[in-house]
Amino acid sequence: MAVTVRLFAAARAAAGVSQLEVAAGSVQGILDSLVESHPALRQVLPQCSYLLDELALHDLGSQVNDDSTLDILPPFAGG
Amino acid sequence: MAVTVRLFAAARAAAGVSQLEVAAGSVQGILDSLVESHPALRQVLPQCSYLLDELALHDLGSQVNDDSTLDILPPFAGG
Amino acid sequence: MANVARVLVTTEVISVSDLAAAVRSNTAGAIVTFSGDVRDNDHGREVTSLEYEAHPSAQGLLEKVASEIAGRHDVLDVAVAHRHGPIPIGEAALIAAVSAKHRKAAFDACADLVDEVKAQIPIWKHQVFADGTDEWVNCA
Amino acid sequence: MANVARVLVTTEVISVSDLAAAVRSNTAGAIVTFSGDVRDNDHGREVTSLEYEAHPSAQGLLEKVASEIAGRHDVLDVAVAHRHGPIPIGEAALIAAVSAKHRKAAFDACADLVDEVKAQIPIWKHQVFADGTDEWVNCA
């Protein structure tokens, strides 16, 4: 019973891991705890967007429940 | 000793020939004689442009001398 | 309404002629293609290797973008492919192809498609430079 | 100043992949191609066969147009081919390809090149329709 956080591209590179398990809470709370455990994320997160269970997330106050997946997406650079 | 007239595309189709020899004279005079001998050219010529010895010709009053070539070009439709 | 002929997010080589063939038809008078190729330089710095990373949702989102383009322009067929993983210099990362009865719609739709792919598809580019440094593009 | 990589007025089959290859380089980030294909219909009438006729000056004038486009846009390489003689339905009559560092210049230059070819090159199109009538296009 936990939240799965998936980190991509520059966020993965900064954290040094592609996936983490964290305790349920608000998105902002989860991000704060990630920065505490992986300080290099501090510079990347302000540019990122987020998916909660594959849906775009606009309110960092949203609650993330156990068994959910939070994706951290740096700015796109396709093409 | 004569002027060579080359007809292309719709002008050739209207005249039924691709090349003619005519007497020297003004461009307009040559065109008038061509319409007389090949009446179907009457509808095509007003849309055409002309090359005198491969150079664009803008004045139908220009003189065409013997051994010159006058090209009759219908509206382009490439591409 | 136009047809989405092919949408592909793949680690394999992608080719302009394949995508152009996918949108070809006897009613199409114009086919416009775009190929975004890996360059050996970026902002004046020499690039030695390059890799794209794609989010698992990229295929589905690319299909959605292709459908939007097909609905927004007076075109016949739309196809788009994005390669990921390591891509050698000079090979294509993104190819788009659009067919239409008339050329203006084909040009407009193809340019619009490329813009939307760059803005909306979760794909990232990692470049390694000749001086040994590297960067995630667009991530200051 | 950009380079004119290939200019061709020919009765042979012309191909998008050949022209795209002609403008490819490791410094080019974007390649845009246009293919103008023979359609089986025009203004709602079924076309059964089609033939292009080219003036002897077409090759030289096409080289001039390609050079103008290369000088007018921030692009790397320009290539263009126009086929003449009879062309089967679905095959290409005109192909243009432009490479550039950035995509907007490639799209703009390729569209401009096609416009200029249509306006400036002495080539004519003759269509035969299913009802047995025929026309020289643009010649009312």
CSV table of C-alpha atoms in Angstrom, one decimal:
chain,number,residue,atom,x,y,z
A,1,MET,CA,0.0,0.0,0.0
A,2,ALA,CA,1.8,3.1,-1.3
A,3,VAL,CA,2.0,5.6,-4.1
A,4,THR,CA,4.2,4.8,-7.1
A,5,VAL,CA,6.2,7.7,-8.4
A,6,ARG,CA,7.7,7.4,-11.9
A,7,LEU,CA,10.4,9.8,-12.9
A,8,PHE,CA,11.3,10.4,-16.6
A,9,ALA,CA,14.2,12.0,-18.5
A,10,ALA,CA,15.8,14.9,-16.6
A,11,ALA,CA,13.8,14.1,-13.5
A,12,ARG,CA,15.0,10.5,-13.5
A,13,ALA,CA,18.6,11.7,-14.1
A,14,ALA,CA,18.4,14.1,-11.2
A,15,ALA,CA,16.9,11.6,-8.8
A,16,GLY,CA,19.1,8.7,-10.0
A,17,VAL,CA,16.1,6.4,-9.9
A,18,SER,CA,13.2,5.8,-12.3
A,19,GLN,CA,10.6,4.7,-9.8
A,20,LEU,CA,9.9,5.2,-6.1
A,21,GLU,CA,7.3,4.2,-3.5
A,22,VAL,CA,6.1,7.0,-1.2
A,23,ALA,CA,3.4,7.4,1.3
A,24,ALA,CA,0.0,8.8,0.3
A,25,GLY,CA,-0.6,12.5,0.6
A,26,SER,CA,-1.0,15.7,-1.4
A,27,VAL,CA,1.0,16.0,-4.6
A,28,GLN,CA,2.9,19.0,-3.1
A,29,GLY,CA,3.7,17.0,0.0
A,30,ILE,CA,5.0,14.1,-2.0
A,31,LEU,CA,7.2,16.5,-4.1
A,32,ASP,CA,8.5,18.1,-1.0
A,33,SER,CA,9.6,14.8,0.5
A,34,LEU,CA,11.2,13.8,-2.9
A,35,VAL,CA,13.3,17.0,-2.9
A,36,GLU,CA,14.3,16.2,0.7
A,37,SER,CA,15.5,12.7,-0.2
A,38,HIS,CA,16.8,13.7,-3.7
A,39,PRO,CA,18.0,17.3,-3.6
A,40,ALA,CA,19.0,17.5,-7.3
A,41,LEU,CA,15.2,17.4,-8.1
A,42,ARG,CA,14.8,20.9,-6.7
A,43,GLN,CA,15.9,22.5,-10.0
A,44,VAL,CA,14.0,20.2,-12.2
A,45,LEU,CA,10.5,20.0,-10.6
A,46,PRO,CA,9.5,23.6,-11.1
A,47,GLN,CA,9.5,22.9,-14.9
A,48,CYS,CA,7.7,19.6,-14.7
A,49,SER,CA,4.1,18.6,-15.3
A,50,TYR,CA,2.4,15.7,-13.6
A,51,LEU,CA,0.1,12.8,-14.5
A,52,LEU,CA,-2.0,11.1,-11.8
A,53,ASP,CA,-2.9,7.7,-13.0
A,54,GLU,CA,-2.1,8.8,-16.6
A,55,LEU,CA,-4.4,11.9,-16.4
A,56,ALA,CA,-3.0,15.5,-16.5
A,57,LEU,CA,-2.9,17.0,-13.0
A,58,HIS,CA,-3.2,20.8,-12.6
A,59,ASP,CA,-3.7,21.2,-8.8
A,60,LEU,CA,-0.7,20.4,-6.7
A,61,GLY,CA,-3.0,20.3,-3.7
A,62,SER,CA,-4.7,17.1,-5.1
A,63,GLN,CA,-4.7,14.1,-2.9
A,64,VAL,CA,-2.7,11.0,-4.1
A,65,ASN,CA,-4.1,7.8,-2.7
A,66,ASP,CA,-2.4,4.4,-2.2
A,67,ASP,CA,-2.1,2.3,-5.3
A,68,SER,CA,-2.1,5.4,-7.5
A,69,THR,CA,0.8,6.3,-9.8
A,70,LEU,CA,2.2,9.8,-10.0
A,71,ASP,CA,4.3,10.5,-13.1
A,72,ILE,CA,6.8,13.4,-13.2
A,73,LEU,CA,7.3,14.7,-16.7
A,74,PRO,CA,10.0,17.3,-17.5
A,75,PRO,CA,9.4,19.7,-20.5
A,76,PHE,CA,8.8,17.7,-23.7
A,77,ALA,CA,11.4,17.8,-26.4
A,78,GLY,CA,10.2,15.5,-29.1
A,79,GLY,CA,10.7,16.0,-32.8
B,1,MET,CA,15.8,32.9,-94.9
B,2,ALA,CA,12.7,33.0,-92.8
B,3,VAL,CA,11.4,33.2,-89.2
B,4,THR,CA,10.8,29.9,-87.4
B,5,VAL,CA,7.7,29.8,-85.3
B,6,ARG,CA,7.4,27.0,-82.6
B,7,LEU,CA,4.1,26.3,-81.1
B,8,PHE,CA,3.6,24.4,-77.8
B,9,ALA,CA,0.9,22.6,-76.0
B,10,ALA,CA,-2.6,24.2,-76.7
B,11,ALA,CA,-1.2,26.4,-79.4
B,12,ARG,CA,0.3,23.4,-81.2
B,13,ALA,CA,-3.0,21.5,-80.7
B,14,ALA,CA,-5.0,24.5,-82.2
B,15,ALA,CA,-2.6,25.0,-85.1
B,16,GLY,CA,-2.2,21.3,-85.8
B,17,VAL,CA,1.6,21.8,-86.3
B,18,SER,CA,4.5,22.3,-84.0
B,19,GLN,CA,6.7,24.4,-86.2
B,20,LEU,CA,6.2,26.8,-89.1
B,21,GLU,CA,8.3,29.1,-91.3
B,22,VAL,CA,6.9,32.6,-91.9
B,23,ALA,CA,8.2,35.8,-93.4
B,24,ALA,CA,10.0,38.4,-91.2
B,25,GLY,CA,7.9,41.2,-89.8
B,26,SER,CA,6.5,42.5,-86.5
B,27,VAL,CA,5.4,39.9,-83.9
B,28,GLN,CA,1.8,41.2,-84.2
B,29,GLY,CA,2.0,40.9,-88.0
B,30,ILE,CA,3.2,37.3,-87.7
B,31,LEU,CA,0.5,36.4,-85.2
B,32,ASP,CA,-2.2,37.9,-87.5
B,33,SER,CA,-1.0,35.9,-90.4
B,34,LEU,CA,-0.9,32.7,-88.3
B,35,VAL,CA,-4.6,33.3,-87.2
B,36,GLU,CA,-5.5,33.7,-90.8
B,37,SER,CA,-3.9,30.4,-91.9
B,38,HIS,CA,-4.9,28.6,-88.6
B,39,PRO,CA,-8.1,30.1,-87.3
B,40,ALA,CA,-8.3,27.9,-84.2
B,41,LEU,CA,-5.3,29.9,-82.9
B,42,ARG,CA,-7.6,32.9,-82.4
B,43,GLN,CA,-8.9,31.7,-79.0
B,44,VAL,CA,-5.5,30.6,-77.7
B,45,LEU,CA,-3.2,33.5,-78.7
B,46,PRO,CA,-4.7,36.1,-76.3
B,47,GLN,CA,-3.5,34.0,-73.3
B,48,CYS,CA,-0.1,33.2,-74.7
B,49,SER,CA,3.4,34.6,-73.9
B,50,TYR,CA,6.2,34.7,-76.4
B,51,LEU,CA,9.9,34.1,-76.6
B,52,LEU,CA,12.1,35.6,-79.3
B,53,ASP,CA,15.3,33.6,-79.6
B,54,GLU,CA,14.6,32.2,-76.1
B,55,LEU,CA,14.2,35.6,-74.4
B,56,ALA,CA,10.9,36.9,-73.0
B,57,LEU,CA,9.1,39.3,-75.4
B,58,HIS,CA,6.8,42.0,-74.0
B,59,ASP,CA,6.2,44.3,-77.0
B,60,LEU,CA,4.2,42.7,-79.8
B,61,GLY,CA,5.4,45.6,-82.0
B,62,SER,CA,9.0,44.1,-81.9
B,63,GLN,CA,10.5,43.2,-85.2
B,64,VAL,CA,11.3,39.5,-85.9
B,65,ASN,CA,14.2,39.1,-88.3
B,66,ASP,CA,15.0,36.2,-90.6
B,67,ASP,CA,16.7,33.2,-88.8
B,68,SER,CA,15.1,34.2,-85.6
B,69,THR,CA,12.8,31.8,-83.6
B,70,LEU,CA,9.5,32.9,-82.2
B,71,ASP,CA,8.1,30.6,-79.5
B,72,ILE,CA,4.4,30.7,-78.7
B,73,LEU,CA,3.7,29.6,-75.1
B,74,PRO,CA,0.3,29.0,-73.6
B,75,PRO,CA,-0.3,29.6,-69.9
B,76,PHE,CA,2.0,27.4,-67.9
B,77,ALA,CA,0.5,24.4,-66.0
B,78,GLY,CA,3.4,22.6,-64.4
B,79,GLY,CA,3.3,20.9,-61.0
C,1,MET,CA,-13.0,13.9,-42.5
C,2,ALA,CA,-9.5,12.7,-43.2
C,3,ASN,CA,-8.1,9.4,-42.4
C,4,VAL,CA,-5.2,8.6,-39.9
C,5,ALA,CA,-3.2,6.2,-42.1
C,6,ARG,CA,-0.4,5.4,-39.6
C,7,VAL,CA,0.9,6.4,-36.2
C,8,LEU,CA,4.0,4.9,-34.8
C,9,VAL,CA,6.2,5.3,-31.7
C,10,THR,CA,9.1,2.9,-32.3
C,11,THR,CA,12.7,2.2,-31.6
C,12,GLU,CA,13.1,1.1,-35.3
C,13,VAL,CA,14.4,3.2,-38.2
C,14,ILE,CA,11.6,5.3,-39.7
C,15,SER,CA,11.5,6.3,-43.3
C,16,VAL,CA,10.0,9.2,-45.4
C,17,SER,CA,9.2,6.9,-48.3
C,18,ASP,CA,7.2,4.5,-46.0
C,19,LEU,CA,5.2,7.4,-44.5
C,20,ALA,CA,4.7,9.0,-47.9
C,21,ALA,CA,3.4,5.7,-49.3
C,22,ALA,CA,1.0,5.4,-46.3
C,23,VAL,CA,-0.8,8.6,-47.3
C,24,ARG,CA,-0.7,8.1,-51.1
C,25,SER,CA,-3.9,7.7,-53.1
C,26,ASN,CA,-5.2,8.3,-56.6
C,27,THR,CA,-7.3,11.2,-55.3
C,28,ALA,CA,-4.4,13.0,-53.6
C,29,GLY,CA,-2.8,15.7,-55.6
C,30,ALA,CA,-0.3,16.8,-53.0
C,31,ILE,CA,1.8,15.0,-50.4
C,32,VAL,CA,4.0,17.0,-48.0
C,33,THR,CA,6.4,15.3,-45.7
C,34,PHE,CA,8.5,16.5,-42.8
C,35,SER,CA,11.6,14.7,-41.5
C,36,GLY,CA,13.2,15.9,-38.3
C,37,ASP,CA,16.7,14.5,-38.4
C,38,VAL,CA,19.4,14.2,-35.7
C,39,ARG,CA,22.0,17.0,-36.2
C,40,ASP,CA,25.7,16.8,-35.4
C,41,ASN,CA,25.4,20.3,-33.8
C,42,ASP,CA,23.1,22.3,-31.6
C,43,HIS,CA,23.5,25.9,-30.8
C,44,GLY,CA,27.0,25.8,-32.2
C,45,ARG,CA,28.1,22.8,-30.0
C,46,GLU,CA,29.1,19.5,-31.6
C,47,VAL,CA,26.7,16.7,-30.7
C,48,THR,CA,28.3,13.2,-30.6
C,49,SER,CA,25.3,11.1,-29.5
C,50,LEU,CA,21.6,11.5,-28.9
C,51,GLU,CA,18.8,9.5,-27.3
C,52,TYR,CA,15.1,10.0,-27.1
C,53,GLU,CA,13.0,8.7,-24.2
C,54,ALA,CA,9.2,8.2,-24.7
C,55,HIS,CA,6.5,8.1,-22.0
C,56,PRO,CA,4.3,4.9,-22.2
C,57,SER,CA,1.4,7.2,-23.2
C,58,ALA,CA,3.2,8.6,-26.2
C,59,GLN,CA,1.6,6.2,-28.8
C,60,GLY,CA,-1.9,7.0,-27.6
C,61,LEU,CA,-1.3,10.7,-27.5
C,62,LEU,CA,0.3,10.7,-30.9
C,63,GLU,CA,-2.8,9.0,-32.3
C,64,LYS,CA,-5.0,11.7,-30.7
C,65,VAL,CA,-2.9,14.5,-32.2
C,66,ALA,CA,-3.0,12.9,-35.6
C,67,SER,CA,-6.8,12.7,-35.4
C,68,GLU,CA,-7.0,16.3,-34.4
C,69,ILE,CA,-4.9,17.4,-37.4
C,70,ALA,CA,-7.0,15.2,-39.7
C,71,GLY,CA,-10.2,16.9,-38.4
C,72,ARG,CA,-8.8,20.4,-38.5
C,73,HIS,CA,-7.5,20.6,-42.1
C,74,ASP,CA,-9.0,19.8,-45.6
C,75,VAL,CA,-6.7,16.8,-46.1
C,76,LEU,CA,-7.0,13.2,-47.0
C,77,ASP,CA,-4.6,11.1,-45.0
C,78,VAL,CA,-2.2,11.8,-42.1
C,79,ALA,CA,0.7,9.6,-40.9
C,80,VAL,CA,3.3,10.3,-38.2
C,81,ALA,CA,6.1,8.3,-36.7
C,82,HIS,CA,8.4,9.2,-33.8
C,83,ARG,CA,11.5,7.1,-33.1
C,84,HIS,CA,13.0,6.8,-29.6
C,85,GLY,CA,16.1,5.2,-28.0
C,86,PRO,CA,19.5,6.1,-29.4
C,87,ILE,CA,19.4,7.6,-32.9
C,88,PRO,CA,22.6,8.0,-35.0
C,89,ILE,CA,23.5,11.4,-36.4
C,90,GLY,CA,21.6,12.1,-39.7
C,91,GLU,CA,18.8,9.6,-39.1
C,92,ALA,CA,15.2,10.7,-38.6
C,93,ALA,CA,13.6,11.2,-35.1
C,94,LEU,CA,10.2,12.4,-36.3
C,95,ILE,CA,8.5,11.9,-39.7
C,96,ALA,CA,5.1,13.4,-40.6
C,97,ALA,CA,3.3,13.0,-44.0
C,98,VAL,CA,0.0,14.5,-45.1
C,99,SER,CA,-1.9,14.1,-48.4
C,100,ALA,CA,-4.5,16.4,-49.7
C,101,LYS,CA,-6.3,17.4,-52.9
C,102,HIS,CA,-4.5,20.7,-52.9
C,103,ARG,CA,-1.1,21.7,-51.7
C,104,LYS,CA,-1.8,24.5,-49.3
C,105,ALA,CA,-3.8,22.3,-47.0
C,106,ALA,CA,-1.1,19.7,-47.1
C,107,PHE,CA,1.7,22.2,-46.2
C,108,ASP,CA,-0.4,23.8,-43.4
C,109,ALA,CA,-1.5,20.4,-41.9
C,110,CYS,CA,2.0,19.0,-42.0
C,111,ALA,CA,3.5,22.0,-40.3
C,112,ASP,CA,0.7,22.0,-37.7
C,113,LEU,CA,1.2,18.3,-37.0
C,114,VAL,CA,4.9,18.8,-36.3
C,115,ASP,CA,4.1,21.8,-34.0
C,116,GLU,CA,1.6,19.7,-32.1
C,117,VAL,CA,3.9,16.7,-31.7
C,118,LYS,CA,6.6,18.9,-30.3
C,119,ALA,CA,4.1,20.6,-27.8
C,120,GLN,CA,2.0,17.7,-26.8
C,121,ILE,CA,3.8,14.4,-26.9
C,122,PRO,CA,5.8,13.3,-23.8
C,123,ILE,CA,9.1,12.5,-25.5
C,124,TRP,CA,12.4,13.8,-24.3
C,125,LYS,CA,15.8,14.4,-26.0
C,126,HIS,CA,19.1,13.8,-24.3
C,127,GLN,CA,22.2,15.1,-26.1
C,128,VAL,CA,25.9,14.3,-25.4
C,129,PHE,CA,28.4,16.9,-26.6
C,130,ALA,CA,31.9,16.5,-27.9
C,131,ASP,CA,33.3,18.1,-24.7
C,132,GLY,CA,31.8,15.4,-22.6
C,133,THR,CA,28.9,17.4,-21.2
C,134,ASP,CA,25.3,16.4,-21.8
C,135,GLU,CA,21.9,18.0,-21.6
C,136,TRP,CA,18.2,17.2,-21.5
C,137,VAL,CA,16.8,19.5,-24.1
C,138,ASN,CA,14.4,22.2,-22.9
C,139,CYS,CA,15.3,21.5,-19.3
C,140,ALA,CA,17.4,24.4,-18.2
D,1,MET,CA,23.9,30.7,-49.1
D,2,ALA,CA,22.2,27.4,-49.7
D,3,ASN,CA,23.2,24.8,-52.2
D,4,VAL,CA,21.2,23.6,-55.2
D,5,ALA,CA,21.7,19.8,-54.8
D,6,ARG,CA,19.7,18.6,-57.8
D,7,VAL,CA,17.5,20.0,-60.6
D,8,LEU,CA,15.9,17.6,-63.1
D,9,VAL,CA,13.4,17.8,-66.0
D,10,THR,CA,13.0,14.3,-67.0
D,11,THR,CA,10.6,11.7,-68.6
D,12,GLU,CA,11.7,9.1,-66.0
D,13,VAL,CA,10.0,8.3,-62.8
D,14,ILE,CA,10.9,10.7,-60.0
D,15,SER,CA,11.0,9.7,-56.3
D,16,VAL,CA,10.6,11.5,-53.0
D,17,SER,CA,13.2,9.4,-51.3
D,18,ASP,CA,15.8,10.3,-54.0
D,19,LEU,CA,15.2,14.0,-53.6
D,20,ALA,CA,15.1,13.8,-49.8
D,21,ALA,CA,18.4,12.0,-49.9
D,22,ALA,CA,19.9,14.6,-52.2
D,23,VAL,CA,19.3,17.4,-49.6
D,24,ARG,CA,20.2,15.3,-46.5
D,25,SER,CA,23.2,16.2,-44.4
D,26,ASN,CA,24.4,15.9,-40.8
D,27,THR,CA,23.9,19.6,-40.2
D,28,ALA,CA,20.2,19.6,-41.5
D,29,GLY,CA,17.6,19.3,-38.7
D,30,ALA,CA,14.6,19.4,-41.0
D,31,ILE,CA,13.7,18.1,-44.4
D,32,VAL,CA,10.4,19.1,-46.1
D,33,THR,CA,9.3,17.4,-49.3
D,34,PHE,CA,6.4,18.1,-51.6
D,35,SER,CA,5.1,15.6,-54.1
D,36,GLY,CA,2.6,16.7,-56.7
D,37,ASP,CA,0.9,13.6,-57.9
D,38,VAL,CA,-1.3,12.9,-60.9
D,39,ARG,CA,-4.9,12.6,-59.6
D,40,ASP,CA,-7.7,10.5,-61.1
D,41,ASN,CA,-10.1,13.5,-60.9
D,42,ASP,CA,-10.1,17.2,-61.5
D,43,HIS,CA,-12.9,19.6,-60.6
D,44,GLY,CA,-15.1,16.5,-60.2
D,45,ARG,CA,-14.4,15.0,-63.6
D,46,GLU,CA,-12.7,11.6,-63.9
D,47,VAL,CA,-9.2,11.8,-65.5
D,48,THR,CA,-8.2,8.7,-67.5
D,49,SER,CA,-4.8,9.9,-68.8
D,50,LEU,CA,-2.5,12.8,-68.5
D,51,GLU,CA,0.6,14.1,-70.2
D,52,TYR,CA,3.0,17.0,-69.5
D,53,GLU,CA,4.9,18.9,-72.2
D,54,ALA,CA,8.1,20.8,-71.4
D,55,HIS,CA,9.7,23.6,-73.3
D,56,PRO,CA,13.4,23.1,-74.1
D,57,SER,CA,14.2,25.9,-71.7
D,58,ALA,CA,12.5,24.2,-68.7
D,59,GLN,CA,15.7,22.7,-67.3
D,60,GLY,CA,17.6,26.0,-67.3
D,61,LEU,CA,14.7,27.9,-65.9
D,62,LEU,CA,14.1,25.3,-63.1
D,63,GLU,CA,17.8,25.7,-62.2
D,64,LYS,CA,17.3,29.5,-62.0
D,65,VAL,CA,14.2,29.1,-59.8
D,66,ALA,CA,16.0,26.7,-57.4
D,67,SER,CA,18.9,29.1,-57.1
D,68,GLU,CA,16.5,31.9,-56.3
D,69,ILE,CA,14.8,29.9,-53.5
D,70,ALA,CA,18.2,28.8,-52.1
D,71,GLY,CA,19.1,32.5,-51.9
D,72,ARG,CA,15.8,33.7,-50.5
D,73,HIS,CA,15.5,31.4,-47.4
D,74,ASP,CA,17.7,30.3,-44.5
D,75,VAL,CA,18.0,26.8,-45.9
D,76,LEU,CA,20.8,24.3,-46.6
D,77,ASP,CA,20.0,22.3,-49.7
D,78,VAL,CA,17.3,22.6,-52.4
D,79,ALA,CA,16.3,19.9,-54.9
D,80,VAL,CA,13.5,19.8,-57.5
D,81,ALA,CA,12.4,17.5,-60.3
D,82,HIS,CA,9.7,17.8,-62.8
D,83,ARG,CA,8.6,14.8,-64.9
D,84,HIS,CA,7.1,15.2,-68.4
D,85,GLY,CA,5.6,13.0,-71.0
D,86,PRO,CA,2.7,10.7,-70.1
D,87,ILE,CA,2.5,10.0,-66.3
D,88,PRO,CA,0.3,7.3,-64.9
D,89,ILE,CA,-2.4,8.2,-62.3
D,90,GLY,CA,-0.9,8.3,-58.8
D,91,GLU,CA,2.7,8.9,-59.9
D,92,ALA,CA,4.5,12.2,-59.2
D,93,ALA,CA,4.8,15.0,-61.7
D,94,LEU,CA,6.7,17.4,-59.4
D,95,ILE,CA,8.9,16.8,-56.4
D,96,ALA,CA,10.6,19.4,-54.3
D,97,ALA,CA,12.8,18.9,-51.3
D,98,VAL,CA,14.4,21.4,-49.0
D,99,SER,CA,16.7,20.9,-46.0
D,100,ALA,CA,17.3,23.5,-43.3
D,101,LYS,CA,18.6,23.8,-39.7
D,102,HIS,CA,15.1,24.7,-38.6
D,103,ARG,CA,11.7,23.5,-39.8
D,104,LYS,CA,10.0,26.8,-40.4
D,105,ALA,CA,12.5,27.8,-43.1
D,106,ALA,CA,12.2,24.4,-44.7
D,107,PHE,CA,8.4,24.5,-44.9
D,108,ASP,CA,8.4,28.1,-46.2
D,109,ALA,CA,11.1,27.5,-48.8
D,110,CYS,CA,9.5,24.3,-50.1
D,111,ALA,CA,6.0,25.9,-50.5
D,112,ASP,CA,7.7,28.9,-52.2
D,113,LEU,CA,9.6,26.7,-54.5
D,114,VAL,CA,6.4,24.9,-55.6
D,115,ASP,CA,4.6,28.2,-56.2
D,116,GLU,CA,7.5,29.5,-58.3
D,117,VAL,CA,7.7,26.3,-60.4
D,118,LYS,CA,4.0,26.6,-61.2
D,119,ALA,CA,4.3,30.2,-62.1
D,120,GLN,CA,7.6,30.4,-63.9
D,121,ILE,CA,8.4,27.0,-65.6
D,122,PRO,CA,7.1,26.5,-69.2
D,123,ILE,CA,5.5,23.2,-68.7
D,124,TRP,CA,2.0,22.3,-69.8
D,125,LYS,CA,-0.6,19.7,-68.7
D,126,HIS,CA,-2.9,17.9,-71.0
D,127,GLN,CA,-5.8,15.9,-69.4
D,128,VAL,CA,-8.1,13.3,-71.0
D,129,PHE,CA,-11.4,12.7,-69.2
D,130,ALA,CA,-13.5,9.6,-68.9
D,131,ASP,CA,-16.1,11.1,-71.2
D,132,GLY,CA,-13.6,11.3,-74.1
D,133,THR,CA,-13.1,15.1,-73.9
D,134,ASP,CA,-9.7,16.6,-73.1
D,135,GLU,CA,-8.2,19.9,-72.0
D,136,TRP,CA,-5.0,21.8,-71.8
D,137,VAL,CA,-5.0,23.0,-68.1
D,138,ASN,CA,-5.2,26.7,-67.5
D,139,CYS,CA,-6.0,27.3,-71.2
D,140,ALA,CA,-9.7,28.2,-71.3
